[in-house]
Amino acid sequence: MQMFRISRLATVVMVTGALSIIPLAALAFSMFHISALGRFTEIISDTIATKQGGVLILGDSIALQSGLPPACASRSLNVSVGGIGALRASIVARFVVPIAKPSRAIVAIGVNDVGGFRTISDELFRSRYHALLDSTGASLYALSAILPVETDKITIVDPARIATTNRFIREEARRRSVHYIAPPANVRGLTTDGLHLNAAGHQMWQKRIEPFCSAL
């Protein structure tokens, strides 16, 4: 299976000779697990196939699993990756943005950096987040807050740190004159494990971003 995925990747790179191998290699080796190569290949294929000038959604597993609102699907490119943080997301953006040339970019990143799984310092997160936003260029349109968690289902994630990080994201949106997509008051009954969303949670997430991706 991995050989098949690598073969697909090589085929895409050869067919699209104008693409630089350097950002592709950087993205591949930055992924923390070999299984991410399948998603990496999908991102390349989707980016090449998508019409330029649409909406770019760059997030983690929550954005990936939730999918796109029907009103946004035809003109949107979801390049979200499960488990991704700001550092790897900036590598994705540096590859995708010059090719897709999105008219809008919506960034929904943060919980994997500050949520307690492989937590980094606030200073390092902010530095990486700034670099991520810079990599989207003039297309940056909206920043999504990190969703709250169900604390009775998950204890590794610190709600206080999520709240602090969301204040930073909100201020960054204000500073860059882009939209801030506020979090819901809670996600009670909307998750499978306290963090990842169930079917009702996916609908909630889509409703949050629909106003920012539906009207071009």
CSV table of C-alpha atoms in Angstrom, one decimal:
chain,number,residue,atom,x,y,z
A,1,MET,CA,0.0,0.0,0.0
A,2,GLN,CA,2.8,2.4,0.9
A,3,MET,CA,4.6,1.6,-2.4
A,4,PHE,CA,1.4,2.4,-4.3
A,5,ARG,CA,1.0,5.7,-2.5
A,6,ILE,CA,4.6,6.6,-3.2
A,7,SER,CA,4.2,5.6,-6.9
A,8,ARG,CA,1.1,7.9,-7.1
A,9,LEU,CA,3.1,10.7,-5.6
A,10,ALA,CA,6.0,10.2,-8.1
A,11,THR,CA,3.5,10.1,-11.0
A,12,VAL,CA,1.9,13.4,-9.9
A,13,VAL,CA,5.3,15.1,-9.6
A,14,MET,CA,6.5,13.9,-13.0
A,15,VAL,CA,3.3,14.9,-14.8
A,16,THR,CA,3.4,18.4,-13.2
A,17,GLY,CA,7.0,19.1,-14.0
A,18,ALA,CA,6.6,22.8,-13.2
A,19,LEU,CA,6.2,21.9,-9.5
A,20,SER,CA,9.3,22.2,-7.3
A,21,ILE,CA,10.4,19.0,-5.6
A,22,ILE,CA,11.8,20.9,-2.6
A,23,PRO,CA,8.5,21.9,-0.9
A,24,LEU,CA,7.0,18.5,-1.7
A,25,ALA,CA,9.9,16.7,0.0
A,26,ALA,CA,9.8,19.0,2.9
A,27,LEU,CA,6.1,18.3,3.4
A,28,ALA,CA,6.6,14.6,3.1
A,29,PHE,CA,9.4,14.4,5.6
A,30,SER,CA,7.7,16.8,8.0
A,31,MET,CA,4.7,14.4,8.5
A,32,PHE,CA,5.1,12.7,11.8
A,33,HIS,CA,3.7,9.3,10.6
A,34,ILE,CA,4.2,7.4,7.4
A,35,SER,CA,0.4,7.0,7.0
A,36,ALA,CA,0.2,10.7,6.4
A,37,LEU,CA,1.8,10.1,2.9
A,38,GLY,CA,-1.7,9.1,1.7
A,39,ARG,CA,-3.2,12.4,2.7
A,40,PHE,CA,-0.1,14.2,1.3
A,41,THR,CA,-0.8,12.6,-2.1
A,42,GLU,CA,-4.4,13.6,-2.0
A,43,ILE,CA,-3.5,17.2,-1.2
A,44,ILE,CA,-1.2,17.3,-4.3
A,45,SER,CA,-3.8,15.8,-6.6
A,46,ASP,CA,-6.6,18.0,-5.2
A,47,THR,CA,-4.6,21.2,-5.4
A,48,ILE,CA,-3.7,20.6,-9.1
A,49,ALA,CA,-7.3,19.7,-10.0
A,50,THR,CA,-9.0,22.5,-8.2
A,51,LYS,CA,-9.9,25.7,-10.1
A,52,GLN,CA,-7.9,28.7,-9.0
A,53,GLY,CA,-9.5,31.5,-7.0
A,54,GLY,CA,-11.6,29.5,-4.6
A,55,VAL,CA,-11.6,29.1,-0.8
A,56,LEU,CA,-8.8,27.3,1.0
A,57,ILE,CA,-9.5,25.5,4.2
A,58,LEU,CA,-6.4,24.7,6.2
A,59,GLY,CA,-7.0,22.9,9.4
A,60,ASP,CA,-6.4,19.7,11.4
A,61,SER,CA,-8.5,16.5,11.9
A,62,ILE,CA,-11.5,18.5,13.0
A,63,ALA,CA,-11.7,20.4,9.8
A,64,LEU,CA,-10.8,17.4,7.7
A,65,GLN,CA,-13.4,15.1,9.2
A,66,SER,CA,-16.1,17.7,9.3
A,67,GLY,CA,-15.8,18.4,5.6
A,68,LEU,CA,-17.2,21.3,3.7
A,69,PRO,CA,-20.7,22.9,3.8
A,70,PRO,CA,-22.6,22.1,0.6
A,71,ALA,CA,-22.7,25.8,-0.2
A,72,CYS,CA,-18.9,25.9,-0.2
A,73,ALA,CA,-17.9,22.5,-1.6
A,74,SER,CA,-17.8,23.4,-5.3
A,75,ARG,CA,-15.4,26.3,-4.9
A,76,SER,CA,-13.4,25.2,-1.9
A,77,LEU,CA,-10.2,23.2,-1.3
A,78,ASN,CA,-9.8,21.4,2.0
A,79,VAL,CA,-6.1,20.7,2.6
A,80,SER,CA,-6.5,19.9,6.3
A,81,VAL,CA,-4.4,17.1,7.8
A,82,GLY,CA,-5.1,15.1,10.9
A,83,GLY,CA,-2.7,15.8,13.8
A,84,ILE,CA,-1.2,18.8,12.1
A,85,GLY,CA,0.1,21.9,13.9
A,86,ALA,CA,1.1,25.4,12.8
A,87,LEU,CA,4.6,24.3,11.7
A,88,ARG,CA,3.5,21.6,9.3
A,89,ALA,CA,0.5,23.6,8.2
A,90,SER,CA,2.8,26.4,7.0
A,91,ILE,CA,4.6,23.9,4.8
A,92,VAL,CA,1.3,22.8,3.3
A,93,ALA,CA,0.4,26.5,2.7
A,94,ARG,CA,3.7,27.3,1.0
A,95,PHE,CA,3.0,24.5,-1.5
A,96,VAL,CA,-0.7,24.9,-2.0
A,97,VAL,CA,-1.2,28.7,-2.1
A,98,PRO,CA,1.1,29.5,-5.1
A,99,ILE,CA,-0.7,26.8,-7.2
A,100,ALA,CA,-4.3,27.1,-6.0
A,101,LYS,CA,-4.2,31.0,-5.8
A,102,PRO,CA,-7.1,31.1,-3.4
A,103,SER,CA,-9.2,34.2,-3.1
A,104,ARG,CA,-9.8,33.4,0.6
A,105,ALA,CA,-7.9,31.3,3.1
A,106,ILE,CA,-9.5,30.1,6.3
A,107,VAL,CA,-7.1,28.8,9.0
A,108,ALA,CA,-8.3,26.4,11.7
A,109,ILE,CA,-5.2,25.3,13.5
A,110,GLY,CA,-4.0,25.2,17.1
A,111,VAL,CA,-5.3,22.3,19.3
A,112,ASN,CA,-2.5,20.0,18.3
A,113,ASP,CA,0.1,22.5,19.4
A,114,VAL,CA,-1.5,23.7,22.7
A,115,GLY,CA,-4.0,21.0,23.5
A,116,GLY,CA,-1.8,18.7,25.5
A,117,PHE,CA,-0.7,16.0,23.1
A,118,ARG,CA,2.7,17.4,22.1
A,119,THR,CA,2.4,20.8,23.7
A,120,ILE,CA,4.8,23.5,22.8
A,121,SER,CA,5.3,26.8,24.6
A,122,ASP,CA,3.0,29.8,23.9
A,123,GLU,CA,6.0,31.7,22.5
A,124,LEU,CA,6.8,29.0,20.0
A,125,PHE,CA,3.2,28.5,19.0
A,126,ARG,CA,2.8,32.2,18.4
A,127,SER,CA,5.9,32.3,16.3
A,128,ARG,CA,4.8,29.3,14.2
A,129,TYR,CA,1.3,30.7,13.9
A,130,HIS,CA,2.6,34.0,12.6
A,131,ALA,CA,4.7,32.1,10.0
A,132,LEU,CA,1.6,30.1,9.0
A,133,LEU,CA,-0.5,33.2,8.5
A,134,ASP,CA,2.3,34.9,6.5
A,135,SER,CA,2.5,31.8,4.2
A,136,THR,CA,-1.2,32.4,3.1
A,137,GLY,CA,-0.3,35.8,1.7
A,138,ALA,CA,-3.0,38.2,0.7
A,139,SER,CA,-5.6,35.4,0.6
A,140,LEU,CA,-5.9,35.2,4.4
A,141,TYR,CA,-9.6,35.8,5.2
A,142,ALA,CA,-10.6,34.2,8.5
A,143,LEU,CA,-9.1,32.6,11.6
A,144,SER,CA,-11.0,30.0,13.5
A,145,ALA,CA,-10.8,29.7,17.2
A,146,ILE,CA,-9.9,26.3,18.8
A,147,LEU,CA,-13.1,24.5,19.8
A,148,PRO,CA,-13.7,23.8,23.5
A,149,VAL,CA,-13.6,20.2,24.7
A,150,GLU,CA,-15.8,18.0,26.8
A,151,THR,CA,-13.8,17.8,30.0
A,152,ASP,CA,-15.7,14.8,31.3
A,153,LYS,CA,-14.4,12.8,28.3
A,154,ILE,CA,-10.9,14.1,27.9
A,155,THR,CA,-8.5,15.3,30.6
A,156,ILE,CA,-5.2,15.8,28.6
A,157,VAL,CA,-6.5,19.1,27.0
A,158,ASP,CA,-6.3,22.2,29.2
A,159,PRO,CA,-9.4,24.3,28.7
A,160,ALA,CA,-7.7,27.3,30.2
A,161,ARG,CA,-4.9,27.2,27.7
A,162,ILE,CA,-7.4,26.9,24.8
A,163,ALA,CA,-9.1,30.0,26.1
A,164,THR,CA,-5.8,31.9,26.3
A,165,THR,CA,-4.8,30.8,22.8
A,166,ASN,CA,-8.2,31.8,21.4
A,167,ARG,CA,-7.7,35.3,22.8
A,168,PHE,CA,-4.4,35.4,20.9
A,169,ILE,CA,-6.0,34.2,17.7
A,170,ARG,CA,-8.8,36.7,18.1
A,171,GLU,CA,-6.2,39.5,18.6
A,172,GLU,CA,-4.2,38.3,15.6
A,173,ALA,CA,-7.4,38.4,13.4
A,174,ARG,CA,-8.0,42.0,14.6
A,175,ARG,CA,-4.4,42.9,13.9
A,176,ARG,CA,-4.4,41.5,10.4
A,177,SER,CA,-7.9,42.9,9.7
A,178,VAL,CA,-9.4,39.4,8.9
A,179,HIS,CA,-12.5,37.7,10.3
A,180,TYR,CA,-12.5,35.8,13.6
A,181,ILE,CA,-14.7,32.7,13.7
A,182,ALA,CA,-15.6,32.5,17.4
A,183,PRO,CA,-16.0,29.1,19.2
A,184,PRO,CA,-19.3,27.8,20.5
A,185,ALA,CA,-20.0,28.2,24.2
A,186,ASN,CA,-19.5,24.4,24.6
A,187,VAL,CA,-19.5,21.2,22.6
A,188,ARG,CA,-21.6,19.1,25.0
A,189,GLY,CA,-22.9,16.1,23.2
A,190,LEU,CA,-21.0,17.0,20.0
A,191,THR,CA,-17.9,14.9,20.4
A,192,THR,CA,-16.9,11.2,20.3
A,193,ASP,CA,-14.0,11.5,22.7
A,194,GLY,CA,-14.2,15.0,24.1
A,195,LEU,CA,-12.2,16.5,21.2
A,196,HIS,CA,-13.1,15.0,17.9
A,197,LEU,CA,-16.6,15.7,16.6
A,198,ASN,CA,-19.5,13.4,16.0
A,199,ALA,CA,-22.1,13.8,13.2
A,200,ALA,CA,-23.9,16.6,15.0
A,201,GLY,CA,-20.6,18.2,15.7
A,202,HIS,CA,-19.6,18.1,12.1
A,203,GLN,CA,-22.8,20.0,11.3
A,204,MET,CA,-22.0,22.6,13.9
A,205,TRP,CA,-18.5,23.1,12.5
A,206,GLN,CA,-19.9,23.5,8.9
A,207,LYS,CA,-22.4,26.1,10.1
A,208,ARG,CA,-19.6,28.1,11.7
A,209,ILE,CA,-17.5,28.4,8.6
A,210,GLU,CA,-20.3,28.5,6.0
A,211,PRO,CA,-20.7,32.3,6.1
A,212,PHE,CA,-17.0,32.7,5.4
A,213,CYS,CA,-16.7,30.4,2.5
A,214,SER,CA,-20.1,30.4,0.7
A,215,ALA,CA,-20.2,33.8,-1.0
A,216,LEU,CA,-17.4,34.7,-3.3
